[in-house]
Coordinates of C-alpha atoms and ligand atoms in Angstrom, one line a residue:
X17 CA 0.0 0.0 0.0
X18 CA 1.3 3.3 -1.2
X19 CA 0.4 7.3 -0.3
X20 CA -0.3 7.1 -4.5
X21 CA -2.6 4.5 -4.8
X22 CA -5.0 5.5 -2.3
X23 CA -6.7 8.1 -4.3
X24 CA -4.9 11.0 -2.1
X25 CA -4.7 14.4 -4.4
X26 CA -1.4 15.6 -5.4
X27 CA -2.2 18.8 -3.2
X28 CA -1.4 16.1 -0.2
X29 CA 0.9 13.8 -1.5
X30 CA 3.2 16.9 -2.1
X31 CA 2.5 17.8 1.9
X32 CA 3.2 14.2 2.8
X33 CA 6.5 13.9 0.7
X34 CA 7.2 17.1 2.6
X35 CA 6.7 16.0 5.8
X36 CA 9.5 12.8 4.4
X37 CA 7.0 10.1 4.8
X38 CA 7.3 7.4 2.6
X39 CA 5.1 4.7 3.1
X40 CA 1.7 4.8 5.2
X41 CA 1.4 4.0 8.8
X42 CA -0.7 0.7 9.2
X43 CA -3.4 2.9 10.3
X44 CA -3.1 5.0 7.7
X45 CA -3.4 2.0 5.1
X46 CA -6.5 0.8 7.0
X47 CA -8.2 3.8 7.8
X48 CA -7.6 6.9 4.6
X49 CA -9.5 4.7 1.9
X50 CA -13.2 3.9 3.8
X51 CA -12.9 7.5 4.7
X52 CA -12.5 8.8 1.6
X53 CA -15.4 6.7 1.2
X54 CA -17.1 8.7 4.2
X55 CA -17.9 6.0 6.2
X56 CA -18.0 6.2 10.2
X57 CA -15.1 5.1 12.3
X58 CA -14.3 3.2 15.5
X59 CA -10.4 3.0 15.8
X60 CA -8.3 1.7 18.7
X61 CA -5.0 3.7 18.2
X62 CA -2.9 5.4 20.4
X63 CA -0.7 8.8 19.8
X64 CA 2.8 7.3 17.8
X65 CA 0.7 5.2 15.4
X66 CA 0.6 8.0 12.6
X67 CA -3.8 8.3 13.4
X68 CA -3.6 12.4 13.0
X69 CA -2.0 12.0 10.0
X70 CA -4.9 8.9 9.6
X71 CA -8.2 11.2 9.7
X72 CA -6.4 14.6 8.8
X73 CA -5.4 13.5 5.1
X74 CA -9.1 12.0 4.1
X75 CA -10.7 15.0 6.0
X76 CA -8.6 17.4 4.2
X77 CA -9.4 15.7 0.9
X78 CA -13.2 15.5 1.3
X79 CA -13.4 19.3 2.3
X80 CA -11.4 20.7 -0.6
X81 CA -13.5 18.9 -3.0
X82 CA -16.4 21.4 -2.4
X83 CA -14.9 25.3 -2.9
X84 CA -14.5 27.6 0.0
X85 CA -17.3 29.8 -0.1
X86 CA -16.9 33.5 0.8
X87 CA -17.1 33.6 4.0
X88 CA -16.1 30.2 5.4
X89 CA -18.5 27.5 7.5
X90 CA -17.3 25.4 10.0
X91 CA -16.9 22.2 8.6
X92 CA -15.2 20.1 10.3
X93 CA -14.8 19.6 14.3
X94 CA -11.8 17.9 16.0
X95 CA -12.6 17.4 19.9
X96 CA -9.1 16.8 21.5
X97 CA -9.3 16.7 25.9
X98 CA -6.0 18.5 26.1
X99 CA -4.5 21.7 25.2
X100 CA -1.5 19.8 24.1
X101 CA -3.0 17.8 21.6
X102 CA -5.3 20.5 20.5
X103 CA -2.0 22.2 18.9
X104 CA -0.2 18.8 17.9
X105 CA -3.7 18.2 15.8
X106 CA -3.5 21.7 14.4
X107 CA 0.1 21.4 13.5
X108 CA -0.9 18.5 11.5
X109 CA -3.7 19.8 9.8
X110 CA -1.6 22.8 8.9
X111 CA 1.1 20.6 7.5
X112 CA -1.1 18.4 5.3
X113 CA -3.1 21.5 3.8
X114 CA -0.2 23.2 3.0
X115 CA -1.1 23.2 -0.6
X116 CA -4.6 23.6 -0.4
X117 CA -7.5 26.2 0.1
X118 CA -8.4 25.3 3.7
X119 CA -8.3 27.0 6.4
X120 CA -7.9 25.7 10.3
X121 CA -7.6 27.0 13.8
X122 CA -7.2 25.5 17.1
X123 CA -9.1 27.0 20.0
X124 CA -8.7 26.3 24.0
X125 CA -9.1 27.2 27.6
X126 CA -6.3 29.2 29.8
X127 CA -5.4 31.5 27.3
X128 CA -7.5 35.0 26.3
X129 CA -10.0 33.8 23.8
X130 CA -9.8 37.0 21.9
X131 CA -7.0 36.0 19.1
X132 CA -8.8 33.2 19.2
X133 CA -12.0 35.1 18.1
X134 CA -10.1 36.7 15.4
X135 CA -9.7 34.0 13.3
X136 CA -13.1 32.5 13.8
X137 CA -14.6 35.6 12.7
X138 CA -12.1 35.5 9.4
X139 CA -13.9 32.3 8.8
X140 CA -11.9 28.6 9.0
X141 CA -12.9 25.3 7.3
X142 CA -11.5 23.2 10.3
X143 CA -11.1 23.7 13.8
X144 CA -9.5 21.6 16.6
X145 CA -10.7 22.5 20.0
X146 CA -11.2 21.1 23.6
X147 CA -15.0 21.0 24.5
X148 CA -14.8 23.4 27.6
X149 CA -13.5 27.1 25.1
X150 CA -15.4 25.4 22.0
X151 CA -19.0 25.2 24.3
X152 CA -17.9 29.0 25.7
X153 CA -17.5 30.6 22.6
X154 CA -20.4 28.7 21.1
X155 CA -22.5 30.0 23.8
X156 CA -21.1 33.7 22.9
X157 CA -22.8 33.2 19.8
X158 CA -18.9 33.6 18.2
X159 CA -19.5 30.6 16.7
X160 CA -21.8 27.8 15.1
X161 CA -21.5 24.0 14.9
X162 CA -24.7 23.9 12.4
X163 CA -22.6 23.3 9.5
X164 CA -19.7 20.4 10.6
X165 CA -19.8 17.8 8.1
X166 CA -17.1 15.6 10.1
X167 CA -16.8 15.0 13.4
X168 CA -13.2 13.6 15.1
X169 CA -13.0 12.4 18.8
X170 CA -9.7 12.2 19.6
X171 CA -8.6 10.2 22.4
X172 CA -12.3 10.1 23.4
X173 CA -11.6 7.9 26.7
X174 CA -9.5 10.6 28.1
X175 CA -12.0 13.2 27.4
X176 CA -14.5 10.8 29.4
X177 CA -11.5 10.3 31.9
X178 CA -11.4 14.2 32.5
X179 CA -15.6 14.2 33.2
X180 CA -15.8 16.0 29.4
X181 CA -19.5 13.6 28.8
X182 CA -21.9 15.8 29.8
X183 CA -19.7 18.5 27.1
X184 CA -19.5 15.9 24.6
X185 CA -23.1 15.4 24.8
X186 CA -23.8 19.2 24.7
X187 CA -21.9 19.4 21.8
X188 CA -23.2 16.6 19.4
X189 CA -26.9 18.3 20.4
X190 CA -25.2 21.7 18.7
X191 CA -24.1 19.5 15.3
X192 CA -26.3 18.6 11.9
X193 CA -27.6 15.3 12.4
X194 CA -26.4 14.5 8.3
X195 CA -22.2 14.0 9.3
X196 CA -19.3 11.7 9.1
X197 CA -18.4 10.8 12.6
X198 CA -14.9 9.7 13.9
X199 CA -13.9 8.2 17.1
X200 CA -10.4 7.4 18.8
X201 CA -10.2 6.0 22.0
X202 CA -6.9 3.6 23.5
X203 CA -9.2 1.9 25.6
X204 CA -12.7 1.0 25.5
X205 CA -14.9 0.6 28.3
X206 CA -18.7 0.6 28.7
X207 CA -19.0 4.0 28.3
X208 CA -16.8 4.2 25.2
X209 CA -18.7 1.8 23.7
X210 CA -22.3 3.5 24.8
X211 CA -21.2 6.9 23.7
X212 CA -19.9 5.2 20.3
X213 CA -23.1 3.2 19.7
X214 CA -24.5 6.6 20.1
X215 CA -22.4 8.7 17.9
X216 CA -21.1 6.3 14.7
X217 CA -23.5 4.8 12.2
X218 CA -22.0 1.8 10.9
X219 CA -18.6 2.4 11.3
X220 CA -15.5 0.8 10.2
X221 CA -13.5 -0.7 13.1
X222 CA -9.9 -0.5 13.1
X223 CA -7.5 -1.9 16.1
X224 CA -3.9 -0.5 15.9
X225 CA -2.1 -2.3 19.1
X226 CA 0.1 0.3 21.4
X227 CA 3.2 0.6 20.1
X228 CA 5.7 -0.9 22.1
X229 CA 7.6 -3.9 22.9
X230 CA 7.8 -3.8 26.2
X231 CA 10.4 -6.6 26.5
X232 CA 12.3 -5.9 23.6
X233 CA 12.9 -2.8 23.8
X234 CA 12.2 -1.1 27.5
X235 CA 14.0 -2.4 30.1
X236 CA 11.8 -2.0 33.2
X237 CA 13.0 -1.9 36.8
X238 CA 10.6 -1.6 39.8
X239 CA 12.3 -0.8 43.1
X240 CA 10.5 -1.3 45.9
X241 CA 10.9 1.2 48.8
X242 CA 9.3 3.7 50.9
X243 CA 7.4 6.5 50.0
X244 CA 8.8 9.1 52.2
X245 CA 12.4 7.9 50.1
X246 CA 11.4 8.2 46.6
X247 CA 12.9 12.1 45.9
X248 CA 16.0 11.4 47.8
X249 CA 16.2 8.0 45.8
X250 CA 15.4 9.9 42.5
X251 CA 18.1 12.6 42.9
X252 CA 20.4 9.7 43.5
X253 CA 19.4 8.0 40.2
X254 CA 19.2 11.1 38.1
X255 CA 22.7 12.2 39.4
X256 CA 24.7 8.8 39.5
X257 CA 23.5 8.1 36.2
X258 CA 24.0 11.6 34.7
X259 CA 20.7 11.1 33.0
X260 CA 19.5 13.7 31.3
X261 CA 15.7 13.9 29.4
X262 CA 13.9 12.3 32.2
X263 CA 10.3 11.6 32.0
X264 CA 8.8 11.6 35.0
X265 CA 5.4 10.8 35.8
X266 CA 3.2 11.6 38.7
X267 CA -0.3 11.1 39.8
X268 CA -1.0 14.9 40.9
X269 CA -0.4 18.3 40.0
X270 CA 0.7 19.3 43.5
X271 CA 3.1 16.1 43.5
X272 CA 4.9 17.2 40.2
X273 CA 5.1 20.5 41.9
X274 CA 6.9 19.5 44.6
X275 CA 9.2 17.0 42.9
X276 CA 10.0 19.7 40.8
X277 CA 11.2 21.8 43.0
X278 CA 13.1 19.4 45.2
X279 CA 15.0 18.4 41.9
X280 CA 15.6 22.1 41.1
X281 CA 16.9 22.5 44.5
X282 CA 19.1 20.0 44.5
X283 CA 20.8 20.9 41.3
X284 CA 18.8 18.9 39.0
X285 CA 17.1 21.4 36.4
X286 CA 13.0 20.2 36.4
X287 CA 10.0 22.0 35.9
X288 CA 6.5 20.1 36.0
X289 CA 4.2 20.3 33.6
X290 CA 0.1 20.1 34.1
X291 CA -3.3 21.1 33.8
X292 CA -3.2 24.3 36.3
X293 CA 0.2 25.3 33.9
X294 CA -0.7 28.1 32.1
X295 CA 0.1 27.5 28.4
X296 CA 2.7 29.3 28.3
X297 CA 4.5 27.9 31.1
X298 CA 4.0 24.4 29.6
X299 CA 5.5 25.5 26.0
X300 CA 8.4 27.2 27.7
X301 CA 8.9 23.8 30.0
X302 CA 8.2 21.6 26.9
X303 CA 11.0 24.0 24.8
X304 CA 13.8 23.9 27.5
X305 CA 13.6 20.0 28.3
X306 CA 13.7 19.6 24.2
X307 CA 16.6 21.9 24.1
X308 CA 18.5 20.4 27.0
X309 CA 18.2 23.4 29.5
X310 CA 16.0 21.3 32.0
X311 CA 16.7 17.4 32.6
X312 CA 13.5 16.8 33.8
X313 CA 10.0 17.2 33.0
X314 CA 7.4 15.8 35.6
X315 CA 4.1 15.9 34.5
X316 CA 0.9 14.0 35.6
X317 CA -0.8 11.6 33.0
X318 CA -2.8 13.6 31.1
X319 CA 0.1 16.6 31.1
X320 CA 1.9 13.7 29.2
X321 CA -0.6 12.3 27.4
X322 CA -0.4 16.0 24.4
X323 CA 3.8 16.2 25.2
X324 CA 4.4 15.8 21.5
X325 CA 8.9 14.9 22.4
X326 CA 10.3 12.2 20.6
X327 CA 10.9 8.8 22.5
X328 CA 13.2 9.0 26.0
X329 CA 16.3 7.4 26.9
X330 CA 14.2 7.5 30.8
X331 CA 10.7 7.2 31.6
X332 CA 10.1 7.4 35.4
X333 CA 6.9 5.9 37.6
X334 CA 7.2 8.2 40.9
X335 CA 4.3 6.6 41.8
X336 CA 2.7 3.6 39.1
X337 CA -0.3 4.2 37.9
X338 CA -3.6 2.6 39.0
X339 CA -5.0 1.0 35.7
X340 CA -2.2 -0.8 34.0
X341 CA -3.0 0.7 30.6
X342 CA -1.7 4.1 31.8
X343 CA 2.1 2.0 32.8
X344 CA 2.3 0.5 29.0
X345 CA 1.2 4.2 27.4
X346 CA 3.9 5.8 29.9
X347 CA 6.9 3.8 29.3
X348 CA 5.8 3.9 25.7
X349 CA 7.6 7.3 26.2
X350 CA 10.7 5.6 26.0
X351 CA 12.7 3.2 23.8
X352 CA 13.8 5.3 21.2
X353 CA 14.7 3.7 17.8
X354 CA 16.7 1.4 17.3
X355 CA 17.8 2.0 21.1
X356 CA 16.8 0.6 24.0
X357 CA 14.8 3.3 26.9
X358 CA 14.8 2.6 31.4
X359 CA 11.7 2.9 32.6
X360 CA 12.0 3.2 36.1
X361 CA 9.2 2.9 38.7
X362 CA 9.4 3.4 42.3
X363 CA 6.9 0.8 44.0
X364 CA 5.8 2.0 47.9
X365 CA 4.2 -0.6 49.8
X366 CA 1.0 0.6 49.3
X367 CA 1.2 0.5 45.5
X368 CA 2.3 -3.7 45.5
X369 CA -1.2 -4.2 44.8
X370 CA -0.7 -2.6 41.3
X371 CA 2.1 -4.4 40.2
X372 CA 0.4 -7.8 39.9
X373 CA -2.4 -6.1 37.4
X374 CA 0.4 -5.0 35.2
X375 CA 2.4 -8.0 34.9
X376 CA -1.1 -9.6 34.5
X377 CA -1.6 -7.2 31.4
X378 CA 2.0 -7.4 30.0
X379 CA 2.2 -11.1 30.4
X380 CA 5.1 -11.0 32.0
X381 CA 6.6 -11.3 35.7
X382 CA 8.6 -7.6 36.9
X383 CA 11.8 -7.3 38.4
X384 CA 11.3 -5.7 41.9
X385 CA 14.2 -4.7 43.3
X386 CA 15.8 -3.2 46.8
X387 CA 18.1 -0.2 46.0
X388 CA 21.0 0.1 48.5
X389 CA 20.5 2.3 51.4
X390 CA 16.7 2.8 50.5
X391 CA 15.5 -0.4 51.9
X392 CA 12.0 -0.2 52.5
X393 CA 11.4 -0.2 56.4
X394 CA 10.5 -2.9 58.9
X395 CA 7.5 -1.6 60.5
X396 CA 5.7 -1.2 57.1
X397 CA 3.8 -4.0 55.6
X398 CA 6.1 -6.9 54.3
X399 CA 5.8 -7.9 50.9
X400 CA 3.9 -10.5 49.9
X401 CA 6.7 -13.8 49.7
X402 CA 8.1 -14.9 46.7
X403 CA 6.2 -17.2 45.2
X404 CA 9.3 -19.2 42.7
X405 CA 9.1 -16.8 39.9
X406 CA 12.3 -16.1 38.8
X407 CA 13.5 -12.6 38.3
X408 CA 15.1 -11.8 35.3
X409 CA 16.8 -8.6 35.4
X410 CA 17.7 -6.8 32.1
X411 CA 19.9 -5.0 33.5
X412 CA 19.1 -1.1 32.6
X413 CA 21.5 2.0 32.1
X414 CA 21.4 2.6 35.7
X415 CA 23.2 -0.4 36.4
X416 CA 22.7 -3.2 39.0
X417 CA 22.5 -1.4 42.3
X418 CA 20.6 -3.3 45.0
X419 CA 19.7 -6.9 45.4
X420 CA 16.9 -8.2 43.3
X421 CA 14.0 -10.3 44.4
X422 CA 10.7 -12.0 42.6
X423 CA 7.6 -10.9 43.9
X424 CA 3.9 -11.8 43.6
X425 CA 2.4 -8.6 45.5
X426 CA -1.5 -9.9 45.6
X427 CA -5.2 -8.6 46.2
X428 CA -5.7 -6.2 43.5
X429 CA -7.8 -6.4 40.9
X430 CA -7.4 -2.8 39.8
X431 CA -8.1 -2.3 36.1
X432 CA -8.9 -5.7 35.1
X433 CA -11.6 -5.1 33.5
X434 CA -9.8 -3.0 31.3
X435 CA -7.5 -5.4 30.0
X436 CA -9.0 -7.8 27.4
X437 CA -7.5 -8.4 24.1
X438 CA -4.3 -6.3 25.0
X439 CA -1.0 -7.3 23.1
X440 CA 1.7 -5.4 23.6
X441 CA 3.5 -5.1 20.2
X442 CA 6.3 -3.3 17.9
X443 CA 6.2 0.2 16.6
X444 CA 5.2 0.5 13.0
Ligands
AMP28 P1 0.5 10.6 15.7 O1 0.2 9.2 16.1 O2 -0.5 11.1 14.7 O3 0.7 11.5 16.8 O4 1.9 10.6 14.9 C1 3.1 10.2 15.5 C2 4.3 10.7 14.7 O5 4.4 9.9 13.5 C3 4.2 12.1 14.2 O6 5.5 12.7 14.5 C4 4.0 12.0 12.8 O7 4.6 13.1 12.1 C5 4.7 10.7 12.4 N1 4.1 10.1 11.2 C6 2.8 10.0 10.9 N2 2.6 9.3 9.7 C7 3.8 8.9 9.4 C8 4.3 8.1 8.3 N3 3.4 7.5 7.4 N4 5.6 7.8 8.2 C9 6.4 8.3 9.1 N5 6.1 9.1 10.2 C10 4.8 9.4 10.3

């Protein structure tokens, strides 16, 4: 399958060749031709697949056909639940219409909306927008959904994830019944499913597995010690090892605040990144740790979730995550190619319980280790005994400090309803 023989114009073939892509992603090849076609969509694909460039080039293909009018309509809606991706979509669509007559914009909250405003008013073909700005302005009467054609949710179960239903719902009441509909989601629960069997008509389905190999090419390290520890044990990591371009994930905005600042302190330059960033503090963040000036980057989930960096030599679990899912799309963050990537996750006792639902979604036992000097205290629960599974340690960048033991930490049965038909698998 070729760019050229799926009936792309040469308007986008010449954005494509720009961009140096040569042959489509397997998303791409499944996905461009049915919408051409302007059939629905349900497609399982995470961020690193190639999916922007997946709905972008069909959308962009269908719109041109009909010619801009004066004063440009709305026609086609992108719901994104970050900020972050918001402007990663945008940059796409404004690389793939490069050569056309189509216009796009992105809009979102924590920034003035009046810029924004502008360029509605000029009149855009598409725009990409998180539903909290697009139902604001909407409600301004700055502008109307009446005319969208095609509808994307991207990364739909995050949007749920981040209590956006209610705003979804509000905004598919806004649209034209008559419309192509779209929908992207990594996982899919019983609300992903309800809200799709509400939205799509027909719809194609495509699965893209996530993109890694976990064994092959992450080498992950779980070290089990105390909570109270785990910044004095991650300035010894990040200093010993002379990492730089860390990765490191946290469950809160205050925690990444802190951590941030305790790294700073100690000579390690950080700065967190997060929801209650304003956008301007997260670009600069994103633009020094991309440029070298800050080592680290701690940023909750979703933070991460828009961070459009290339793959890490280190990912970091401060504290793992409680649905498993979330573990494989963080240390998808590293591995880069043709390189192997250390993720890292610091395991207190009172997050055992998630390790077992991870090895049960990777298939695979994890090394647990006991770093030297940061053994985890008496008085705390023990860990569960070992139960003859055998650690094999891959031995990461950060070399073999501590003594390694097998573990079976039981009793949680956190995200396992989540997990069916998961494969872990290679990047395209
Ligand atoms: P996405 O999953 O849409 O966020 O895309 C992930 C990355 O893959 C982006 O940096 C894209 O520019 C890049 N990409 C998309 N399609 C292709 C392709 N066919 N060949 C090479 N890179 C691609």
């Amino acid at each position: 399958m070729t760019f050229q023989s799926m009936g792309l114009s040469d308007a986008l073939l010449k954005a494509i060749s720009k961009k140096g892509y040569t042959t489509p992603s397997p998303i791409q090849a499944q996905a461009i031709q049915p919408l051409l076609e302007g059939r629905d969509m349900l497609a399982s694909a995470q961020t690193g697949t190639g999916k922007t460039a997946g709905f972008t080039l069909p959308m962009l293909q269908l719109l041109a056909k009909k010619p801009a009018t004066y004063h440009r309509k709305i026609r086609a809606l992108v719901l994104t639940p970050t900020r972050e991706l918001a402007a990663q979509v945008q940059q796409n669509v404004i690389d793939y219409s490069l050569y056309l007559d189509i216009k796009s914009t992105v809009i979102f909250g924590g920034v003035k909306q009046g810029a924004q405003v502008k360029i509605l008013k000029a009149g855009i073909d598409i725009l990409v927008a998180t539903p909290g700005r697009l139902l604001d302005l909407e409600n301004q009467g700055l502008l109307s959904l009446r005319d969208i054609e095609i509808l994307v949710l991207d990364e739909a179960d995050r949007m749920l994830d981040m209590g956006f239903l209610r705003d979804i719902k509000r905004v598919l009441s806004l649209l034209p019944a008559k419309r192509q509909n779209l929908l992207f989601s990594a996982t899919f629960s019983r609300e992903i499913k309800n809200l799709s069997n509400s939205i799509l008509n027909n719809p194609i389905t495509i699965e893209i597995s996530p993109e890694i190999t976990t064994a092959e090419k992450v080498n992950q390290t779980l070290y089990h010690l105390n909570k109270k520890d785990k910044a004095a044990f991650t300035i010894q990591l990040i200093k010993e090892g002379n990492w730089s371009q860390v990765l490191i994930f946290m469950r809160t905005k205050h925690g990444a605040n802190k951590l941030a600042q305790k790294l700073d302190k100690s000579g390690v330059q950080a700065a967190a990144i997060h929801g209650n960033k304003s956008q301007n503090a997260r670009t600069q963040a994103l633009a020094g740790f991309k440029a070298g000036k800050i080592r680290v980057l701690v940023a909750t989930d979703i933070a991460a979730r828009g961070l459009d960096i290339p793959l890490l030599p280190y990912v970091m679990n401060y504290e793992l995550p409680n649905v498993p899912e979330d573990y494989v799309h963080r240390i998808g963050r590293t591995g880069r190619a043709g390189e192997s990537g250390d993720a890292i996750s610091l395991v207190s006792h009172e997050e055992m319980s998630y390790v077992k639902g991870i090895e049960k979604l990777l298939g695979e036992t994890l090394p647990l280790r006991i770093a030297k000097g940061f053994e985890p205290s008496a008085e705390a629960p023990p860990a569960p005994k070992p139960q003859g599974r055998q650690q094999n340690n891959r031995g990461g960048r950060h070399g073999g400090r501590g003594n390694s033991r097998g573990t079976n930490p039981g009793g949680s049965d956190a995200g396992e309803k989540k997990k069916t038909g998961f494969k872990p698998r290679r990047r395209y």
